[in-house]
Structure formats: structure tokens, C-alpha cells
Short mmCIF file of C-alpha atoms and ligand atoms in Angstrom, two decimals:
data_model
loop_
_atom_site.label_atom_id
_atom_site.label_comp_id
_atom_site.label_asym_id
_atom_site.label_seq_id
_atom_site.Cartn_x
_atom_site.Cartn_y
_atom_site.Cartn_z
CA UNK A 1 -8.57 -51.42 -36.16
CA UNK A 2 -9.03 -48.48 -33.51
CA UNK A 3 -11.54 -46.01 -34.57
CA UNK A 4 -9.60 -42.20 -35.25
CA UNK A 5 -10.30 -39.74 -32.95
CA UNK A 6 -12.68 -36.99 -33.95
CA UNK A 7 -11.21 -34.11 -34.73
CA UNK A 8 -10.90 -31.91 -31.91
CA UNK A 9 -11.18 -34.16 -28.72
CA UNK A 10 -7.61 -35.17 -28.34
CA UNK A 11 -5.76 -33.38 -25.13
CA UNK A 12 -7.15 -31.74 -22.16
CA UNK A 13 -9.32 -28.52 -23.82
CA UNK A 14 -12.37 -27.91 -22.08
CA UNK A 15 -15.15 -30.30 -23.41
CA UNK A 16 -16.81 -28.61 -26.56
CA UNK A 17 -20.82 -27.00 -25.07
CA UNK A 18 -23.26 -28.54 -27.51
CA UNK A 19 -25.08 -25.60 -27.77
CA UNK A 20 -24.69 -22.63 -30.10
CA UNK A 21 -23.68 -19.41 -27.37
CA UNK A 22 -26.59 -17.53 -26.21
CA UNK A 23 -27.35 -14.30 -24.36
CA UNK A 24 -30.75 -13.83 -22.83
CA UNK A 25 -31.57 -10.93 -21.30
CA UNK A 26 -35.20 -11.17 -20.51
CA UNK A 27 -36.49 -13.43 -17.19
CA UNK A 28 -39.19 -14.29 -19.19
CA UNK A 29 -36.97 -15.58 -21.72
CA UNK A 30 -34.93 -17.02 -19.64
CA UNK A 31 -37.49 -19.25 -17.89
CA UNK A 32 -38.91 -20.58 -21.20
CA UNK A 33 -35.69 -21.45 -22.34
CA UNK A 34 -34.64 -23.02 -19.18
CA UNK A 35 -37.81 -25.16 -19.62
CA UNK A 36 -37.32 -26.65 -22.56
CA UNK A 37 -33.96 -27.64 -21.95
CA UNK A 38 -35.11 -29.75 -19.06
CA UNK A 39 -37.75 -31.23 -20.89
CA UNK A 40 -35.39 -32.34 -23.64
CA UNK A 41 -34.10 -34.13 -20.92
CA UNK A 42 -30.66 -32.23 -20.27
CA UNK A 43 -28.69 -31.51 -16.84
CA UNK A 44 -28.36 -27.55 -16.02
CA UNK A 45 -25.77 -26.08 -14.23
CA UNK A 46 -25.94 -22.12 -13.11
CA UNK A 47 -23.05 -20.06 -11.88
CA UNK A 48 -24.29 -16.92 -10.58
CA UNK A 49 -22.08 -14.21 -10.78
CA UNK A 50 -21.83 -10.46 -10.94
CA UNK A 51 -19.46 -10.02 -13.51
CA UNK A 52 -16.07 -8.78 -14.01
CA UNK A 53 -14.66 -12.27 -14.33
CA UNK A 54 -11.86 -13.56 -13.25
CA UNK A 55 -9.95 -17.28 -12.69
CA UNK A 56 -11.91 -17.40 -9.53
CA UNK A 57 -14.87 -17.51 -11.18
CA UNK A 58 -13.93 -19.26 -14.06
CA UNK A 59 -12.98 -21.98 -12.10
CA UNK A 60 -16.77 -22.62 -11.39
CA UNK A 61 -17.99 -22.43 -14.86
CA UNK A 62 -14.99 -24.93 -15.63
CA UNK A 63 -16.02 -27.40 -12.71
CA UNK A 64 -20.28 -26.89 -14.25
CA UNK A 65 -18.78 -27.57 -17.64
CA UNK A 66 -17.43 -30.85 -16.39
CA UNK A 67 -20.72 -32.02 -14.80
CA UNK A 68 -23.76 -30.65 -16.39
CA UNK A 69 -25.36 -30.89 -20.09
CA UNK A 70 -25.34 -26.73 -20.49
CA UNK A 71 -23.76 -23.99 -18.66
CA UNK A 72 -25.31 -20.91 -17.69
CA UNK A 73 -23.85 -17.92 -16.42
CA UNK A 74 -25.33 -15.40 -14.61
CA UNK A 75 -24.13 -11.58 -14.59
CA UNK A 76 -26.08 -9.57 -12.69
CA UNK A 77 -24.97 -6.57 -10.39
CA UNK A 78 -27.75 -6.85 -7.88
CA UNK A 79 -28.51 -3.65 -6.55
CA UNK A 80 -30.55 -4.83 -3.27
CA UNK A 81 -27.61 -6.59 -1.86
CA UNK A 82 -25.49 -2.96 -1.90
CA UNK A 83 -26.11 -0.69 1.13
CA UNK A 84 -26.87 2.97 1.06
CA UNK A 85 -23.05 4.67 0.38
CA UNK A 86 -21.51 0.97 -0.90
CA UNK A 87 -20.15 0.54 -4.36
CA UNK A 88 -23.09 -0.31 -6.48
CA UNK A 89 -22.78 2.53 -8.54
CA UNK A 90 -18.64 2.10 -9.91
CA UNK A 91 -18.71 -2.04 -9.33
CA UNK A 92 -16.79 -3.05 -12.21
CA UNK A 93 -18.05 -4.10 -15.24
CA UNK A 94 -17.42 -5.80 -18.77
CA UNK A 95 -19.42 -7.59 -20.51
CA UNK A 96 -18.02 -7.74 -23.49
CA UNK A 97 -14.74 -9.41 -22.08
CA UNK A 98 -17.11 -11.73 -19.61
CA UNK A 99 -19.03 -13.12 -22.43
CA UNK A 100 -15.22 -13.97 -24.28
CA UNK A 101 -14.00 -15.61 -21.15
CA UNK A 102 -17.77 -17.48 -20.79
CA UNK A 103 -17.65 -18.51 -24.36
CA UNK A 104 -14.13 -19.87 -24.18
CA UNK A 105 -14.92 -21.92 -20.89
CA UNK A 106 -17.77 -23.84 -22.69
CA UNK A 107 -20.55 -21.81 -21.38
CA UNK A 108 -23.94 -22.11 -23.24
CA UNK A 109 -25.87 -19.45 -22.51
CA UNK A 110 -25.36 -15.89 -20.41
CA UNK A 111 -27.68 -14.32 -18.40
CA UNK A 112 -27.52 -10.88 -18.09
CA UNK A 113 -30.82 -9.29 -16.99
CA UNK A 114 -30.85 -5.48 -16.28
CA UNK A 115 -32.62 -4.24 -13.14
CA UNK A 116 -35.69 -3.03 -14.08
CA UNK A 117 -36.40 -6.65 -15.32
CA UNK A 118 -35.25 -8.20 -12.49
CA UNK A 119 -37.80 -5.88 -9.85
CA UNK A 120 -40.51 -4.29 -11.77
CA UNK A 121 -42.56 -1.93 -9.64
CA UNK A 122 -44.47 -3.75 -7.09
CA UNK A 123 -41.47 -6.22 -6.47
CA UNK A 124 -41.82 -6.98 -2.47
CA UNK A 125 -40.77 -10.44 -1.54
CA UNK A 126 -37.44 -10.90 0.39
CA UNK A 127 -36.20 -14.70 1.23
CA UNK A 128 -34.70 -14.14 4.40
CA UNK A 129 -32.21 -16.88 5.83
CA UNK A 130 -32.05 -16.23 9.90
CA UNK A 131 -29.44 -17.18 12.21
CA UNK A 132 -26.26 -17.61 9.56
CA UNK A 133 -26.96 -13.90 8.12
CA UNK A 134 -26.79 -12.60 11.84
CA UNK A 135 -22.86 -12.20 12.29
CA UNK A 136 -19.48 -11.39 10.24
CA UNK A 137 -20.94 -9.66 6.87
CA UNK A 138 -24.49 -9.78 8.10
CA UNK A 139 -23.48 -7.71 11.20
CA UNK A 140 -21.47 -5.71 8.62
CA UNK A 141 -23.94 -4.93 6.31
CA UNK A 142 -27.54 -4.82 7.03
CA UNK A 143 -29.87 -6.46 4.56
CA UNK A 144 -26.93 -7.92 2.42
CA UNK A 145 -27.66 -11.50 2.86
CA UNK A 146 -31.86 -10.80 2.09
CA UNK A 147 -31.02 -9.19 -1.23
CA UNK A 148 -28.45 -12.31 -1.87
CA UNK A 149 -31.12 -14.96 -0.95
CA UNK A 150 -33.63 -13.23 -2.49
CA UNK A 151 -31.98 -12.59 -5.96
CA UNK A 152 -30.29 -16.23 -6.25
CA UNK A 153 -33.74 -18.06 -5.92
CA UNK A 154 -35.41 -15.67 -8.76
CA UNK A 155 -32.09 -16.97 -10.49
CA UNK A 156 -32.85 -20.22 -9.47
CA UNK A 157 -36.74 -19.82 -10.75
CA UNK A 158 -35.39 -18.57 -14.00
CA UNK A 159 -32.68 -21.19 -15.05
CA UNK A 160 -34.07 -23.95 -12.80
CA UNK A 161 -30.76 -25.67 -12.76
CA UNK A 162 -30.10 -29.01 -11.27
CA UNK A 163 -26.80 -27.78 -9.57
CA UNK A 164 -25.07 -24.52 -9.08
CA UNK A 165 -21.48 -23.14 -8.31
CA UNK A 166 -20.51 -21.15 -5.49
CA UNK A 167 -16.75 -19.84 -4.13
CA UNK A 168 -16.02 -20.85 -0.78
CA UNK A 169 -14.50 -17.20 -0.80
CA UNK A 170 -17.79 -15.95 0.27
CA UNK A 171 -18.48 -18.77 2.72
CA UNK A 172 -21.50 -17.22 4.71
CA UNK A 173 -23.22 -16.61 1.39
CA UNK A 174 -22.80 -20.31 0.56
CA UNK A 175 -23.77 -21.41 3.95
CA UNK A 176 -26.71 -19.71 3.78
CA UNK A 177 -27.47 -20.58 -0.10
CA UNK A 178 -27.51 -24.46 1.28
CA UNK A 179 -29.68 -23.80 3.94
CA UNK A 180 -31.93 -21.61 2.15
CA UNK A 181 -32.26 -24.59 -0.57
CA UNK A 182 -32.84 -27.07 2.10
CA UNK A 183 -35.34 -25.09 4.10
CA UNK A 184 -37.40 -24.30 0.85
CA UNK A 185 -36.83 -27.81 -0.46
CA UNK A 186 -35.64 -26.22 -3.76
CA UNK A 187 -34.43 -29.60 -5.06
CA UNK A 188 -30.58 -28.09 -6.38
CA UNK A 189 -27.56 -29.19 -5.59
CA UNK A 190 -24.60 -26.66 -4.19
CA UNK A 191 -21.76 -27.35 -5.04
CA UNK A 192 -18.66 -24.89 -3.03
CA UNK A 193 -15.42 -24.84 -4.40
CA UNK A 194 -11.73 -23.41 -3.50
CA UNK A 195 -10.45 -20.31 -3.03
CA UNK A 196 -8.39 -19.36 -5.96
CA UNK A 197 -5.56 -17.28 -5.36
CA UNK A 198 -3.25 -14.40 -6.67
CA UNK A 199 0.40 -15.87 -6.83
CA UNK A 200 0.98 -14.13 -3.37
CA UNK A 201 -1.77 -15.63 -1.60
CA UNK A 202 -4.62 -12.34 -2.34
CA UNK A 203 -8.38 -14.23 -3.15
CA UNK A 204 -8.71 -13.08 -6.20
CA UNK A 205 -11.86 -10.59 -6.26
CA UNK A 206 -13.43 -8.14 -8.84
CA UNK A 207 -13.21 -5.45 -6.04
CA UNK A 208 -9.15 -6.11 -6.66
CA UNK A 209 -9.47 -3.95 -9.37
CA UNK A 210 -10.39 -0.84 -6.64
CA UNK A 211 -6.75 -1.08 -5.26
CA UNK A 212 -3.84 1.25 -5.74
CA UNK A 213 -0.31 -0.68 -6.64
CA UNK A 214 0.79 0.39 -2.45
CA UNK A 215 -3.05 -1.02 -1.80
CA UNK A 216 -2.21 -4.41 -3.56
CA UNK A 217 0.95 -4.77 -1.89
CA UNK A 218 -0.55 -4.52 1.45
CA UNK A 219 -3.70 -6.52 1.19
CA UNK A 220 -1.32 -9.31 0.70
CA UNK A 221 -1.69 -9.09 4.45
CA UNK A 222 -5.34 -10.99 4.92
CA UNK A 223 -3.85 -14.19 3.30
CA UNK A 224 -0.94 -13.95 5.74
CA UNK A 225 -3.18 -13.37 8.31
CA UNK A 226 -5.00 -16.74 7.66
CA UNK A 227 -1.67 -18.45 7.53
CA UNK A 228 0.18 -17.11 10.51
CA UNK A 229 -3.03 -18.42 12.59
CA UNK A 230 -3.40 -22.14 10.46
CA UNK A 231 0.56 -22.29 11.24
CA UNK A 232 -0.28 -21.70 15.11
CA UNK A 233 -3.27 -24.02 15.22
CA UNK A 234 -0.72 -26.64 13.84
CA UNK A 235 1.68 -25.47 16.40
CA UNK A 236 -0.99 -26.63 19.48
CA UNK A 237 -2.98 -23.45 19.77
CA UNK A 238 -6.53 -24.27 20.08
CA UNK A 239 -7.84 -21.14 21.84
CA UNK A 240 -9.96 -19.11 19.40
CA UNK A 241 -8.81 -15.33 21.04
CA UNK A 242 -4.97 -16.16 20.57
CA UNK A 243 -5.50 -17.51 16.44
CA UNK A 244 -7.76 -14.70 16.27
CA UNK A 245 -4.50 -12.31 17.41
CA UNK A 246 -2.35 -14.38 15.45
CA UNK A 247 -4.68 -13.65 12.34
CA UNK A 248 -4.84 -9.93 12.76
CA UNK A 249 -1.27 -9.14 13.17
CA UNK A 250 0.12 -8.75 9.82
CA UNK A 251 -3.41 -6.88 8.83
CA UNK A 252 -2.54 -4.26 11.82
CA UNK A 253 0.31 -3.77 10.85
CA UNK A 254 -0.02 -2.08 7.59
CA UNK A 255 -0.98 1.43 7.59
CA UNK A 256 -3.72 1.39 4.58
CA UNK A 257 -5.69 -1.61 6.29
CA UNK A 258 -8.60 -1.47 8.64
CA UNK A 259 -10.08 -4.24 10.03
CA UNK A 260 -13.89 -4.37 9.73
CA UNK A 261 -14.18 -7.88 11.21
CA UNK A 262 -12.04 -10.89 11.77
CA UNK A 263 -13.55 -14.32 13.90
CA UNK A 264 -13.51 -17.73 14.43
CA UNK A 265 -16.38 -19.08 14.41
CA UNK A 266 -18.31 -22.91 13.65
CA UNK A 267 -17.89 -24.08 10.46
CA UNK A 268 -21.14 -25.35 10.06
CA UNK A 269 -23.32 -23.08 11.93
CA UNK A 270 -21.17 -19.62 12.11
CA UNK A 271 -22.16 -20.09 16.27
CA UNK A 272 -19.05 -18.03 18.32
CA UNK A 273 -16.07 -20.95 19.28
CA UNK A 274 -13.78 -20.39 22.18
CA UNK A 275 -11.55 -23.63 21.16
CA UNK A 276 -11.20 -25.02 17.75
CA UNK A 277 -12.07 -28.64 18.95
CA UNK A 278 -14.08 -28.75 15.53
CA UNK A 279 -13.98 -27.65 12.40
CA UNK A 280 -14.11 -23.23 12.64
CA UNK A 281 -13.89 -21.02 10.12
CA UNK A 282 -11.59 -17.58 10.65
CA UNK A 283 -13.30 -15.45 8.48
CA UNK A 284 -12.32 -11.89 7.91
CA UNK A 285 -13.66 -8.43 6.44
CA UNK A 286 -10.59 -5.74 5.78
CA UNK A 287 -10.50 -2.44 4.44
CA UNK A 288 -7.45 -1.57 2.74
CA UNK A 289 -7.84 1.95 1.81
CA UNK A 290 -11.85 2.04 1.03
CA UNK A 291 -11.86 -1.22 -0.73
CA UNK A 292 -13.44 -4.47 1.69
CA UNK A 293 -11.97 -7.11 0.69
CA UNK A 294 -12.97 -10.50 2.31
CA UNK A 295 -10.87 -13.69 2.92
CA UNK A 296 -11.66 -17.25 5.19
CA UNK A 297 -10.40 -20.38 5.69
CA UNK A 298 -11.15 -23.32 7.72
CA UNK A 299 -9.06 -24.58 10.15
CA UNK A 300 -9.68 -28.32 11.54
CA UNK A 301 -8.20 -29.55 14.64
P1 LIG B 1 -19.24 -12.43 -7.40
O1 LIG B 1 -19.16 -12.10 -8.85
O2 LIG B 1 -18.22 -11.73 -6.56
O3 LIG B 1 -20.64 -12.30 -6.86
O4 LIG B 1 -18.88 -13.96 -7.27
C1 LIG B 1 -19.58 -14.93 -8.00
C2 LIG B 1 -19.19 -16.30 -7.51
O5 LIG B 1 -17.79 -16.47 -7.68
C3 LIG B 1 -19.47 -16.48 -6.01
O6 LIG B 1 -19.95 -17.80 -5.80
C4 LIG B 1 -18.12 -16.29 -5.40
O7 LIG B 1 -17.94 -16.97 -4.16
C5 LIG B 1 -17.22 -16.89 -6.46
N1 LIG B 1 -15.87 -16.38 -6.33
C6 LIG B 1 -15.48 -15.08 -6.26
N2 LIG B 1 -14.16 -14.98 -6.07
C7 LIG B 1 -13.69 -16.24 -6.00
C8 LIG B 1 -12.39 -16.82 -5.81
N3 LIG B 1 -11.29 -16.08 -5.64
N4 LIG B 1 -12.28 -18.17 -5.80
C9 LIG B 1 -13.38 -18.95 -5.97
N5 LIG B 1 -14.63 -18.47 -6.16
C10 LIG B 1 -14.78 -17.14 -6.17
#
């Protein structure tokens, strides 16, 4: 006779997390905790994150639920990765709503350290990652990519994961993240995933919530800008200065949008590309209105 299914694991729903919900706020905390979980033994998966959640994100927590023993989410608003005159001050927040979407995608513990924990007085490491931090945000916004490396290794020290989740929407943070874990032989594995998208093609972003309904409507733009140039690359055009023109045309042509980089550049190794006779990535940086809003995508020969 076939044994009955258990209660509750019939149909796709998310696997149940084994672990009552959690939120730590203390590193200290954090760290012990993390400990003991891998000394009973059990896989650890961290999403870093800075709140405000959305499907993009959730699609990473999903993807850890599906490969790791517990799931931890990070929220953290990291103030050394925001210039002087940036938005660290009104970045959106909700923590309350995070922790119902965490809860509800099988996470097992949020952590959600303030500041002052996270850089007592005295704090003054960086991790600095060289060459791939040079251009496109790097160029854009000094320091950036230090206060990223730096803050997702003290994440890593804290929840010592096994693997961790990254959006290939910020693709020069995750190339940098894997080489910064290779270079200081940090042992995790980085896993990138998808872009995911707004119905009309917009990466969905926190910093969505900054634009006006007019804004919305014309940052549709950057996606369409990444298509009109995939569409000529399929079409035979190979030289990087004509896909570049291809990808900037819609984006110029709405009034509200200003273009604060867009390139094609090596996949791998963000190097400058005057053909795509390997994989590039045309990555691009727009204001529309005062909001940045970033968007990529890799196009193959
Ligand atoms: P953030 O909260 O903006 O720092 O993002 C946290 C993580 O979510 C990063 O690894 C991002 O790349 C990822 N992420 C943000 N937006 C998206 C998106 N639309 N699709 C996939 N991943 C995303």
C-alpha cells in the first residue's frame, strides 16, 4: 500500500524552512548562531539585501530555499556604499512587510543589523576589488564598490554561508563579489541569477518606488534600449559604437531621462570591446528625473 502524503507537501508551495523564524539583530549574535548551525552539520545560504523587497529579490531567497538547509536574509541599508548627496537618507524602507514576504518564502532567519553595530568607532578596513570597480558605476560613483565589498564579506564573516544569491541586475557588483571571493579564497559559492522584470520590460528595483506615474512610463525606455541593440546584434551588427547608438535611442528620446552611462563592454572582465566577437555586456546607468536606475544584459555573438 503507498504510504499517504504528509499533510502539507502535496503541490508546488515553497518547501516548509525547518526552523522556527528568527530576527537577529546583533553581529555578535549573528556569528554565534551562524556557528552552530554549521556545526550541526547544515548548508547556509545568505541573500544580502537592502530591503524594500520585491519579486526580484524574492526570487533569490526562493532559488536559496531550494538549495540550502536555512535561509538567511540580510537587510541592511549600508551607508558606506552611498556618496555624499545620494539617497541614503529617504532609501526606502519596510521591515515589517520584508520580514512577511521573508517568512512566506521559507526564510529562517533575518538579519537586520543597524549601523552603529555594523562600524563601531574605530571601524577602518575597506576590501577593495581593483580593475572591475574602475568603470560604469565605479566611474560613476567613487568608493561605491569598496563599501559593497567591504560590507558583503563582514556579511559573509557573520552568517558564514556556504552559498549566496546575487541579481545579475547589478552585474559589476556580482563580478566583483566572485572575484573578491576567489582572490580571498573565501570558500562560498555565488550563485547570479536573472533579471526579473516589470510586465513592460522595467528591472524591477526598490529605487522604482522614487518615480512619478510620467517617470514610470518613460523609464520603460532602458529595457527598450537593451532590446533595440540585442535585435541589431541579431540583425549582423557587431560593432560596439553602432549597438551602443542603437541602445541609447529610445533613452534620448524621452524628455525626463538622462543618461549617466551606457557601454559595451567584456563580459567577463568589464575591459572596453570595439566588436562583440565574445560575450559583452551593454550595461547602462539612467536618470529619469533624479532617480538612477540601472539595467544590463549580455549579448553573445
Ligand atoms: P538591493 O536590495 O538592491 O541591494 O539588491 C539585493 C540583491 O537583489 C542584489 O543581489 C541585487 O542584484 C538583487 N536584485 C535587485 N533587483 C533585482 C531584480 N530585478 N532581479 C533580480 N535580482 C535583483
Amino acid at each position: 500500500m503507498a504510504a499517504a502524503t504528509p499533510p502539507g507537501e502535496a503541490g508546488a508551495a515553497p518547501p516548509p524552512s525547518r526552523l522556527p523564524f528568527e530576527v537577529i539583530r546583533d553581529p555578535r549574535a549573528m556569528r554565534a548562531r551562524a556557528d552552530d548551525l554549521r556545526r550541526d552539520g547544515l548548508r547556509l545560504a545568505v541573500v544580502p539585501t537592502m530591503g524594500f523587497l520585491h519579486d526580484g529579490h524574492l526570487s533569490l531567497l526562493r532559488a536559496a530555499r531550494a538549495q540550502a538547509d536555512v535561509v538567511i536574509l540580510t537587510i541592511f541599508v549600508n551607508p558606506t556604499q552611498f556618496g555624499p548627496g545620494e539617497d541614503l537618507d529617504r532609501y526606502p524602507r519596510d521591515e515589517a512587510g520584508d520580514l512577511a514576504k521573508a517568512r512566506a518564502c521559507g526564510v529562517d532567519l533575518a538579519f537586520c543589523p543597524d549601523a552603529a553595530a555594523m562600524y563601531p568607532p574605530g571601524a577602518q578596513t575597506v576590501i577593495e576589488v581593483r580593475e572591475l570597480a574602475r568603470p560604469l558605476c565605479g566611474a560613476k560613483r567613487p568608493g561605491h564598490f569598496a563599501g559593497v565589498a567591504t560590507v558583503v564579506t563582514k556579511l559573509f564573516n557573520l552568517t558564514q554561508p556556504h552559498v549566496a544569491f546575487f541579481g545579475q541586475k547589478d552585474y559589476q557588483q556580482l563580478a566583483i563579489i566572485r572575484r573578491l571571493v576567489r582572490d580571498l579564497d573565501q570558500g562560498i559559492e555565488i550563485v547570479g541569477l536573472p533579471i526579473v522584470r516589470e510586465p513592460d520590460g522595467l528591472a524591477m528595483s526598490s529605487r522604482n518606488a522614487y518615480l512619478s506615474a510620467d517617470e514610470r512610463r518613460q523609464a520603460r525606455a532602458l529595457s527598450a534600449g537593451l532590446e533595440a541593440a540585442a535585435v541589431a546584434l541579431a540583425a549582423g551588427t557587431r560593432d560596439a559604437a553602432a549597438l551602443v547608438a542603437r541602445a541609447r535611442a529610445p533613452i534620448d528620446a524621452q524628455p525626463a531621462a538622462r543618461v549617466d552611462y551606457v557601454e559595451l563592454r567584456d563580459a567577463a572582465e568589464l575591459t572596453p570591446i570595439e566588436r562583440v566577437d565574445r560575450p559583452a555586456v551593454l550595461a547602462m546607468a539612467v536618470f529619469v528625473g533624479t532617480t538612477r536606475l540601472l539595467d544590463n544584459r549580455v549579448l553573445a555573438p
